[in-house]
XYZ file of C-alpha atoms in Angstrom:
707
model
C 57.739 19.860 13.747
C 54.223 19.019 14.934
C 51.577 21.614 15.689
C 51.869 21.106 19.459
C 55.653 21.491 19.267
C 55.238 24.682 17.291
C 52.812 25.957 19.947
C 55.302 25.177 22.708
C 58.083 26.861 20.808
C 55.909 29.892 20.276
C 55.103 30.051 23.988
C 58.784 29.973 24.867
C 59.710 32.655 22.368
C 60.786 36.164 23.080
C 58.016 38.149 24.764
C 58.740 41.327 22.820
C 58.606 39.480 19.547
C 55.333 37.941 20.659
C 53.843 41.324 21.444
C 54.921 42.776 18.090
C 53.449 39.865 16.185
C 50.242 40.137 18.171
C 49.937 43.811 17.357
C 50.576 43.164 13.672
C 47.968 40.404 13.625
C 45.521 42.693 15.317
C 46.157 45.410 12.758
C 45.491 42.869 10.035
C 42.190 41.983 11.634
C 41.221 45.640 11.806
C 42.056 46.012 8.116
C 39.836 43.050 7.296
C 36.995 44.554 9.333
C 37.379 47.840 7.495
C 37.222 45.984 4.170
C 34.049 44.200 5.283
C 32.480 47.465 6.411
C 33.302 49.066 3.079
C 31.820 46.060 1.297
C 28.629 46.269 3.356
C 28.146 49.968 2.617
C 25.319 50.425 0.026
C 26.393 51.556 -3.457
C 25.461 55.217 -3.927
C 24.811 54.531 -7.612
C 21.013 53.994 -7.889
C 21.422 52.037 -11.147
C 24.177 49.552 -10.622
C 25.589 47.712 -13.559
C 25.089 43.965 -13.816
C 28.773 43.413 -13.293
C 28.694 45.267 -9.994
C 25.632 43.378 -8.832
C 27.160 40.031 -9.641
C 30.629 40.826 -8.371
C 32.273 40.526 -4.937
C 30.341 43.531 -3.689
C 27.017 41.700 -3.837
C 28.516 38.768 -1.968
C 29.809 41.136 0.685
C 26.346 42.624 1.087
C 25.018 39.186 1.966
C 27.827 38.517 4.480
C 26.884 39.134 8.125
C 29.086 41.474 10.083
C 30.963 39.882 12.998
C 30.133 41.733 16.239
C 31.766 39.455 18.817
C 34.835 40.915 20.513
C 36.499 37.524 20.374
C 37.453 38.111 16.726
C 39.995 40.678 17.890
C 42.050 37.758 19.173
C 41.567 35.199 16.372
C 42.450 35.187 12.671
C 40.662 33.215 9.942
C 42.494 31.579 7.035
C 41.333 30.349 3.660
C 40.678 26.824 4.979
C 37.798 28.061 7.113
C 39.954 27.691 10.201
C 40.679 30.278 12.905
C 43.817 30.382 14.958
C 44.624 32.222 18.209
C 46.881 35.187 17.628
C 48.824 34.354 20.762
C 49.354 30.596 20.930
C 48.510 29.869 17.244
C 46.128 27.063 18.146
C 43.633 26.325 15.353
C 39.882 25.762 15.545
C 37.301 24.852 12.899
C 34.725 27.513 12.144
C 31.145 26.673 13.060
C 28.408 27.241 10.523
C 26.099 28.700 13.176
C 28.682 31.383 13.909
C 28.919 30.641 17.643
C 32.119 31.737 19.417
C 31.687 30.050 22.802
C 34.557 27.616 22.176
C 36.810 30.538 21.294
C 35.917 32.385 24.499
C 36.685 29.270 26.513
C 40.082 29.096 24.883
C 40.915 32.693 25.827
C 40.156 31.984 29.473
C 42.769 29.216 29.533
C 45.307 30.651 27.084
C 48.530 31.395 28.973
C 49.993 33.500 26.168
C 46.881 35.691 26.121
C 47.113 36.214 29.887
C 50.716 37.282 29.483
C 49.640 39.753 26.834
C 47.026 41.170 29.205
C 49.744 41.499 31.838
C 51.782 43.674 29.500
C 49.046 46.337 29.613
C 49.752 49.005 32.235
C 46.896 49.896 34.536
C 45.519 49.412 38.003
C 43.215 47.001 39.744
C 40.692 48.902 41.895
C 39.808 47.279 45.183
C 36.242 47.945 46.261
C 35.510 47.673 49.947
C 33.579 44.521 50.727
C 30.924 43.992 53.319
C 33.325 43.115 56.129
C 35.324 46.290 55.498
C 38.678 44.521 55.754
C 40.156 46.115 52.662
C 43.115 48.424 52.327
C 41.955 52.025 52.365
C 42.185 53.730 48.971
C 45.031 51.514 47.777
C 44.382 50.057 44.323
C 46.949 47.630 42.993
C 49.015 49.192 40.228
C 50.252 46.884 37.494
C 53.256 48.553 35.891
C 53.913 46.597 32.749
C 53.661 42.838 32.965
C 52.718 40.661 35.910
C 55.418 41.004 38.543
C 56.250 37.902 40.622
C 58.083 40.080 43.163
C 54.941 42.131 43.727
C 53.072 38.867 44.170
C 55.517 37.867 46.913
C 55.205 41.254 48.569
C 51.415 41.015 48.720
C 51.622 37.481 50.091
C 54.046 38.687 52.770
C 51.542 41.418 53.730
C 48.854 38.754 54.076
C 51.022 36.576 56.316
C 52.214 39.411 58.565
C 48.904 41.276 58.718
C 46.757 38.207 59.419
C 49.356 36.593 61.740
C 49.670 33.467 59.609
C 52.604 31.011 59.780
C 55.353 31.259 57.171
C 54.470 27.746 56.036
C 51.196 29.150 54.710
C 53.017 29.993 51.460
C 53.721 26.271 50.916
C 50.198 25.011 51.546
C 49.199 22.856 48.592
C 45.585 23.954 48.444
C 46.580 27.604 48.680
C 49.009 27.114 45.795
C 46.283 25.344 43.816
C 43.915 28.242 44.414
C 46.514 30.806 43.330
C 47.424 28.735 40.284
C 43.794 28.683 39.220
C 43.539 32.477 39.432
C 46.941 33.061 37.860
C 48.638 30.232 35.937
C 51.928 32.093 36.199
C 51.936 31.939 39.987
C 54.840 29.971 41.439
C 54.983 28.375 44.857
C 57.200 30.270 47.314
C 59.237 28.452 49.913
C 59.022 29.165 53.606
C 62.561 30.537 53.669
C 61.882 32.920 50.793
C 58.629 34.249 52.212
C 60.287 34.753 55.609
C 62.864 37.039 54.014
C 60.101 38.816 52.115
C 58.128 39.374 55.332
C 61.166 40.927 56.997
C 61.634 43.149 53.941
C 57.993 44.293 54.138
C 58.350 45.097 57.835
C 61.527 47.101 57.227
C 59.742 49.077 54.512
C 56.871 49.880 56.888
C 59.391 50.872 59.547
C 61.042 53.394 57.213
C 57.641 54.899 56.428
C 56.830 55.217 60.132
C 60.138 56.938 60.840
C 59.279 59.570 58.248
C 55.896 60.069 59.901
C 57.536 60.573 63.301
C 59.715 63.326 61.837
C 56.593 65.446 61.278
C 55.105 64.799 64.730
C 55.728 67.295 67.533
C 54.675 65.260 70.544
C 54.466 61.497 71.233
C 53.030 59.751 74.293
C 54.085 56.246 75.280
C 52.381 53.293 76.923
C 54.274 50.222 78.070
C 53.563 46.918 79.732
C 55.283 43.578 80.318
C 54.197 40.035 79.498
C 55.511 36.489 79.978
C 55.224 34.067 77.052
C 54.556 30.320 77.145
C 58.336 29.843 77.284
C 58.426 31.958 80.473
C 60.330 34.648 78.559
C 59.485 38.199 79.562
C 58.589 40.702 76.839
C 58.087 44.443 76.954
C 55.735 46.212 74.558
C 56.128 49.929 73.866
C 53.378 51.784 71.985
C 53.574 55.320 70.588
C 50.451 57.527 70.569
C 50.316 60.678 68.477
C 48.109 62.868 66.301
C 49.031 62.936 62.631
C 48.977 65.836 60.180
C 45.275 65.295 59.497
C 44.418 65.509 63.204
C 43.682 61.794 63.512
C 44.552 59.904 66.672
C 47.088 57.175 65.904
C 48.956 54.470 67.771
C 51.833 52.254 66.660
C 53.744 49.500 68.428
C 57.399 50.475 68.165
C 59.024 47.788 70.332
C 58.220 44.229 71.332
C 61.377 42.786 72.779
C 62.439 40.280 75.400
C 63.725 41.576 78.721
C 66.634 40.120 80.606
C 65.655 38.997 84.116
C 65.101 40.355 86.645
C 62.474 42.772 85.332
C 63.561 45.602 87.573
C 62.996 49.300 87.085
C 66.522 49.725 85.725
C 66.022 47.045 83.063
C 62.670 48.500 81.967
C 63.936 52.089 81.787
C 67.047 51.065 79.826
C 64.909 49.131 77.333
C 62.583 52.107 76.815
C 65.474 54.556 76.355
C 67.154 52.234 73.860
C 63.924 51.923 71.850
C 63.181 55.641 71.572
C 66.796 56.385 70.628
C 66.636 53.872 67.796
C 63.517 55.589 66.508
C 65.022 59.062 66.973
C 62.095 60.359 69.065
C 63.823 60.920 72.407
C 63.159 64.690 72.175
C 59.449 64.281 71.393
C 58.279 62.149 74.327
C 55.672 63.953 76.413
C 54.255 61.311 78.774
C 54.544 57.619 79.548
C 51.674 55.523 80.926
C 52.489 52.472 83.059
C 50.573 50.189 85.394
C 50.882 50.287 89.164
C 53.762 47.833 89.643
C 56.578 49.050 91.866
C 59.170 48.296 89.174
C 57.306 50.590 86.784
C 57.319 53.385 89.358
C 61.081 53.113 89.630
C 61.451 52.965 85.835
C 59.380 56.130 85.493
C 61.586 57.886 88.040
C 64.762 56.917 86.174
C 63.299 58.028 82.859
C 62.298 61.361 84.359
C 65.850 61.989 85.556
C 67.185 61.183 82.107
C 64.816 63.612 80.399
C 65.471 66.336 82.966
C 69.222 66.004 82.458
C 68.787 66.765 78.750
C 66.180 69.482 79.387
C 63.576 67.538 77.411
C 60.843 67.249 80.023
C 57.690 68.471 78.284
C 54.444 69.777 79.819
C 56.598 71.303 82.591
C 56.866 67.797 84.024
C 53.214 67.785 85.140
C 52.104 64.645 83.302
C 55.291 62.710 82.642
C 54.220 59.556 84.496
C 50.561 58.528 84.124
C 49.141 55.575 86.034
C 46.936 53.212 84.057
C 43.329 53.966 84.995
C 42.162 50.568 83.778
C 44.383 48.968 86.420
C 43.135 51.431 89.021
C 39.529 50.519 88.243
C 40.437 46.849 88.458
C 41.943 47.353 91.913
C 38.906 49.334 93.033
C 36.433 46.666 91.906
C 38.470 43.769 93.269
C 38.515 45.335 96.738
C 34.751 45.730 96.625
C 34.020 42.200 95.378
C 36.279 40.622 98.005
C 34.034 42.104 100.693
C 30.881 40.481 99.290
C 32.312 37.199 98.011
C 30.258 35.118 100.422
C 26.997 36.626 99.167
C 27.631 35.511 95.590
C 28.401 31.841 96.308
C 24.817 30.635 95.746
C 24.612 32.111 92.243
C 28.074 30.886 91.310
C 27.532 27.314 92.535
C 24.108 27.131 90.887
C 25.572 28.123 87.524
C 28.370 25.579 87.946
C 25.854 22.816 88.662
C 23.954 23.522 85.443
C 27.068 23.957 83.290
C 28.525 20.578 84.281
C 25.790 18.596 82.487
C 24.465 19.099 78.995
C 21.235 17.407 79.963
C 20.670 19.880 82.775
C 21.269 22.783 80.415
C 18.760 21.391 77.910
C 16.165 20.955 80.624
C 16.933 24.430 81.965
C 16.491 25.869 78.473
C 13.138 24.146 78.023
C 11.894 25.626 81.299
C 13.067 29.092 80.269
C 11.262 28.748 76.930
C 8.038 27.720 78.670
C 8.312 30.811 80.876
C 8.776 33.048 77.844
C 12.430 33.866 78.570
C 14.769 34.338 75.625
C 17.466 31.641 75.558
C 19.961 33.461 73.347
C 22.180 34.291 76.326
C 24.399 31.495 77.641
C 25.183 30.855 81.297
C 28.814 31.569 82.134
C 31.074 30.781 85.090
C 33.174 33.656 86.369
C 36.899 33.785 87.020
C 37.546 35.286 90.431
C 40.574 37.243 89.252
C 38.518 38.920 86.503
C 35.734 41.045 87.887
C 34.138 41.596 84.479
C 33.460 37.854 84.247
C 31.659 38.103 87.599
C 29.540 40.900 86.189
C 28.592 38.846 83.119
C 27.804 35.801 85.268
C 25.446 37.815 87.494
C 23.869 39.652 84.559
C 22.961 36.404 82.751
C 21.843 34.665 85.952
C 19.471 37.545 86.779
C 18.059 37.225 83.253
C 17.128 33.580 84.062
C 15.989 34.235 87.632
C 12.510 32.711 87.103
C 14.010 29.770 85.224
C 16.201 28.988 88.254
C 13.109 28.770 90.424
C 11.330 26.545 87.899
C 14.323 24.222 87.597
C 14.647 23.867 91.386
C 11.063 22.545 91.514
C 11.941 19.772 89.032
C 15.432 18.807 90.183
C 15.579 18.006 93.895
C 19.377 17.730 93.753
C 19.628 21.436 92.937
C 20.544 22.903 96.332
C 21.816 26.309 95.255
C 18.677 28.250 94.485
C 19.375 31.838 95.636
C 16.846 33.335 97.993
C 15.024 36.561 97.178
C 17.440 38.529 99.365
C 20.393 37.073 97.509
C 18.804 37.931 94.180
C 18.382 41.515 95.377
C 22.013 41.617 96.416
C 23.115 40.236 93.051
C 21.093 42.909 91.249
C 22.716 45.666 93.313
C 26.183 44.320 92.579
C 25.369 43.972 88.908
C 24.063 47.543 88.736
C 27.252 48.906 90.295
C 29.568 46.782 88.170
C 27.734 47.892 85.026
C 29.117 51.408 85.555
C 32.667 50.076 85.873
C 32.174 47.818 82.870
C 31.035 50.718 80.666
C 33.971 52.881 81.756
C 36.501 50.084 81.308
C 35.085 49.382 77.854
C 35.837 52.968 76.836
C 39.333 52.816 78.346
C 39.977 49.473 76.649
C 38.387 50.207 73.295
C 40.150 49.372 70.044
C 39.540 52.923 68.844
C 40.623 54.445 72.114
C 39.122 57.811 73.093
C 40.823 61.156 73.428
C 41.632 62.250 76.967
C 38.773 64.785 77.149
C 36.285 61.973 77.882
C 38.046 60.591 80.942
C 36.754 63.137 83.451
C 33.134 62.363 82.624
C 33.708 58.614 82.937
C 35.551 58.906 86.248
C 32.753 61.138 87.493
C 30.241 58.374 86.763
C 32.384 55.875 88.642
C 32.831 58.116 91.682
C 29.128 58.900 91.772
C 28.228 55.185 91.730
C 30.746 54.477 94.510
C 29.379 57.309 96.675
C 25.836 56.071 96.219
C 26.911 52.557 97.288
C 28.874 53.961 100.225
C 25.822 55.902 101.467
C 23.313 53.078 100.888
C 20.932 51.954 103.627
C 21.848 48.235 103.671
C 25.065 46.917 105.177
C 25.764 44.715 102.158
C 26.114 47.617 99.732
C 27.927 49.767 102.285
C 30.667 47.181 102.763
C 31.326 47.013 99.052
C 31.119 50.806 98.583
C 33.445 51.553 101.513
C 36.191 49.287 100.158
C 35.895 50.825 96.703
C 35.855 54.365 98.098
C 39.130 53.932 99.998
C 40.962 52.498 96.986
C 39.546 55.153 94.651
C 40.689 58.001 96.907
C 44.182 56.523 97.013
C 44.769 56.826 93.266
C 42.420 59.584 92.122
C 44.659 62.560 92.883
C 47.416 61.403 90.549
C 45.390 61.696 87.351
C 42.782 64.320 88.181
C 44.784 67.303 86.869
C 45.306 65.769 83.435
C 41.622 64.815 83.183
C 40.575 68.313 84.249
C 42.860 70.061 81.732
C 41.714 67.744 78.927
C 38.048 68.338 79.832
C 38.564 72.115 79.735
C 39.926 71.722 76.217
C 36.668 70.053 75.194
C 34.489 72.904 73.834
C 31.372 71.133 75.137
C 32.669 70.982 78.731
C 35.189 73.743 79.553
C 35.454 75.046 83.128
C 31.805 74.438 83.974
C 32.314 70.673 83.835
C 35.352 70.796 86.132
C 33.511 72.878 88.713
C 30.556 70.496 88.644
C 32.557 67.244 88.788
C 34.973 68.376 91.503
C 32.049 69.209 93.776
C 31.045 65.561 93.587
C 34.506 64.028 93.694
C 36.118 66.110 96.463
C 35.089 67.334 99.868
C 33.715 70.849 100.179
C 36.826 72.445 101.689
C 39.164 71.288 98.908
C 36.985 71.791 95.848
C 38.154 75.334 95.148
C 41.812 74.476 95.675
C 41.542 71.600 93.192
C 39.829 73.822 90.621
C 42.465 76.526 91.087
C 45.213 73.929 90.643
C 43.764 72.835 87.290
C 43.433 76.460 86.153
C 46.961 77.331 87.237
C 48.565 74.396 85.431
C 46.557 75.014 82.266
C 47.620 78.677 82.316
C 51.260 77.727 82.893
C 51.190 75.289 79.981
C 49.599 77.869 77.700
C 52.190 80.518 78.636
C 54.972 78.059 77.831
C 53.462 77.319 74.404
C 52.891 81.037 73.786
C 56.554 81.862 74.471
C 57.651 79.032 72.209
C 55.483 79.801 69.189
C 55.395 83.610 69.484
C 59.184 83.769 69.624
C 59.444 81.502 66.595
C 56.979 83.663 64.644
C 58.844 86.850 65.622
C 62.124 85.408 64.420
C 60.459 84.581 61.119
C 59.101 88.104 60.782
C 62.480 89.639 61.563
C 63.969 87.921 58.535
C 61.370 89.562 56.305
C 62.976 92.840 55.220
C 59.936 93.975 53.279
C 57.839 94.913 56.331
C 58.126 97.164 59.405
C 59.307 100.726 59.971
C 62.913 99.968 58.928
C 61.787 99.364 55.376
C 59.704 102.505 55.467
C 62.632 104.633 56.674
C 64.304 104.556 53.326
C 61.303 105.804 51.355
C 58.696 107.143 53.750
C 60.684 108.649 56.606
C 57.798 110.879 57.622
C 55.875 107.743 58.804
C 58.496 106.733 61.381
C 56.807 108.702 64.136
C 53.521 107.005 63.403
C 55.046 103.521 63.665
C 56.827 104.376 66.912
C 53.566 105.666 68.360
C 51.738 102.458 67.323
C 54.439 100.240 68.843
C 54.077 102.120 72.144
C 50.325 101.596 72.032
C 50.778 97.848 71.406
C 53.183 97.465 74.326
C 50.876 99.327 76.728
C 47.781 97.335 75.730
C 47.323 93.702 76.697
C 45.248 91.760 74.178
C 43.314 88.730 75.283
C 45.090 85.445 74.671
C 43.714 82.416 72.872
C 42.988 80.795 76.213
C 41.072 83.813 77.512
C 38.974 84.080 74.373
C 38.287 80.352 74.414
C 37.117 80.352 78.042
C 34.962 83.453 77.562
C 32.982 81.920 74.754
C 29.915 79.851 75.527
C 30.210 76.077 75.481
C 29.756 74.417 72.140
C 26.295 72.867 71.929
C 26.353 69.465 70.312
C 23.594 66.900 70.087
C 24.290 63.690 71.951
C 22.659 61.643 69.206
C 25.600 62.237 66.893
C 29.258 61.514 67.704
C 31.513 64.457 68.429
C 35.100 64.513 67.187
C 37.014 66.937 69.389
C 40.093 66.715 67.184
C 38.082 67.694 64.143
C 36.725 70.710 66.070
C 40.214 71.888 66.972
C 41.407 71.344 63.418
C 38.583 73.559 62.170
C 39.290 76.254 64.774
C 43.087 76.143 64.616
C 43.178 79.506 62.854
C 41.151 81.183 65.628
C 43.183 79.581 68.436
C 46.608 79.311 66.894
C 48.525 78.604 70.105
C 45.834 76.909 72.171
C 45.119 74.430 69.357
C 48.738 73.227 69.522
C 48.427 72.650 73.260
C 45.106 70.848 72.780
C 46.649 68.671 70.105
C 49.372 67.468 72.474
C 47.122 67.044 75.530
C 44.309 65.143 73.831
C 46.604 62.368 72.586
C 47.765 61.407 76.104
C 46.437 57.917 76.953
C 45.572 57.013 80.533
C 45.451 53.259 79.931
C 48.057 50.690 78.903
C 45.444 48.587 77.115
C 46.922 49.570 73.745
C 50.173 47.868 74.768
C 48.443 44.946 76.471
C 46.510 44.162 73.295
C 49.840 43.414 71.608
C 50.296 40.482 73.977
C 47.317 38.788 72.376
C 49.157 38.962 69.066
C 52.323 37.794 70.802
C 50.462 34.817 72.237
C 49.110 33.892 68.814
C 52.531 34.210 67.175
C 54.446 32.489 69.992
C 52.079 29.536 70.321
C 53.152 25.997 71.195
C 54.108 25.314 67.570
C 56.152 28.479 66.923
C 57.814 28.977 70.287
C 61.286 28.599 68.757
C 61.072 31.814 66.730
C 63.955 34.185 67.269
C 63.341 37.338 69.291
C 64.002 39.705 66.390
C 61.581 37.765 64.170
C 58.906 37.923 66.865
C 59.370 41.687 67.182
C 59.147 42.131 63.407
C 55.944 40.093 63.185
C 54.189 41.813 66.093
C 55.208 45.341 65.113
C 54.826 44.779 61.380
C 51.370 43.275 61.796
C 50.299 46.282 63.838
C 51.640 48.721 61.214
C 49.950 46.926 58.326
C 46.616 46.726 60.153
C 46.876 50.396 61.100
C 47.030 51.312 57.419
C 43.752 49.528 56.738
C 40.335 51.127 56.746
C 39.076 48.423 59.093
C 40.782 45.919 61.353
C 42.121 42.838 59.607
C 40.716 39.516 60.689
C 43.286 37.353 62.448
C 42.926 33.677 63.288
C 41.569 34.542 66.733
C 38.955 36.904 65.273
C 37.938 34.269 62.738
C 37.532 31.672 65.497
C 35.315 33.986 67.535
C 33.106 34.670 64.521
C 32.857 31.033 63.486
C 31.654 30.046 66.944
C 28.522 32.099 66.292
C 27.819 30.625 62.869
C 24.533 28.750 62.615
C 24.789 26.760 59.389
C 22.417 23.865 58.815
C 24.300 20.825 57.466
C 22.143 18.204 55.699
C 22.455 14.929 57.566
C 22.621 13.068 54.242
C 26.014 14.662 53.620
C 27.467 13.278 56.838
C 28.960 9.806 56.907
C 27.617 8.698 60.281
C 27.821 5.018 61.179
């Protein structure tokens, strides 16, 4: 048998036998090193005999000790050859003593890599600059390299980053993985699909266990139509975990049978929460302002009332999406002033239709000292925020518009000074709505204690526009004011209660805001309503948790006067007297003590985590902290559910529109669960495209093949 055949046979041998032989070879090498070290040790005899000086000991003294770690993996024979302990490949020794060729062999030796895989340990993952790394989750390697673990990690990549299943079969990806791990094997699309479903089911089981330890869950839901004109409903659960962190998870993304009536929506929601086993923990549900959603909320309320599972005394069961309310308010205002914005819109369109015009416009702006980092944009009439961005950028280039009109006589849409003033007023008003909507629509959505302050800013801006001197601003403000008054009363109580539970705001903030929001004759009644409902909620929580604590104490036979009666009967009168004193006295409740204390002073320069404050003070306010925990997790926007439709659109694109409904639900929900377990948001294909559009990489023209 040739040397190469022997090497192949050795590679295909039993792995255990290979490991034993490797360990024995290594022990032999250590014995040789010990012999060399003993030979290099100076002779303690100061007068050595000639025989000892001329013997092997003197030769050993002249031999240089090998310090390279590579010799742990190679063995030298009498023919001045070294062979790898793992694959038995032989190399000639070099007189200079260099070991570079041996190190290169170890990097490509498959048997050595298998030996390394047999060592138990973990691979720490350090967070990179982009932050998209799993939080505190090193990869444990139990024993040898596990191909099943490799598949599991690949399935997490595909589901979390919303990649197609065919990604596992990409040739270049397989080449890259093969370079990093020669043992990696290509996985078929069918196999990785099954693995992805298995990963999602595992994450689902973990989430069910989390829900078992949660007392209250709030829901948001919205509907969406895919490119196949199939209607989908997304249901998102919002809760606070054991560490007092605000969490959200998509629990359902399923197709709805037409028509999308209130009955169909309510049945789908009830079916979803029953599958998850959380039907007794639902506190509120937030929906948009569609009539079908109103009917669905009414049917759901009847179902919860029938089972006596209507929490918060039914005050906040159905919450209207404030982001939709703000959209309706702004749209009514913009429709009144549409004719005043035509000059700016048409002027931007004229410049955007020609690249040459944009270049010339940019040169004029540069000459005038205007920064050209902001790009002109055309608005979409159905999206008021795009109108705001269009006006904001156009105002930035106001002088450049005037300079361009002097050079291009075909430019007929130069706004007059009055129109520029009107655009600035609109932009100033829309900036308030944009800031509020950004908070409502944020990825890390806020707790409900911040909503009252934001709505106050909106109402104040609308009132200022409504009371303005010019007719232009009055028309816009009047339309917004009427729409705002129509929907404000339905969410004001929740916002007021949540603001009171903010230690920086308390009752003083409600008194101040309601004076601005409501008319003088109804301010006090609105404040009293918020107080009354907060008190009623606290009393309900007090009865629930005090009764549970008393039942626990009653089972403890080692305390109380009954235990004393057997040994210290003379103290019975004392205990009876103390119990009478307790019943006659009325101690202040958690709520009373909380409201009596001064507001918590916190610097605006640093962020304030209201949940962290309540976690710290849960011992002081045992009952009130439980109420605060449930109130602060109530969302007033369906944006969390709407964001899932972006993922649904990326998964159900024109090339994957034939995916089955259960696979689509697994991918959307599973991707959300995996990303939620990360320290930072994973980058999907859409995120990567947005980032790459901003890249400014200089490509040498010599590298381009341009004819």
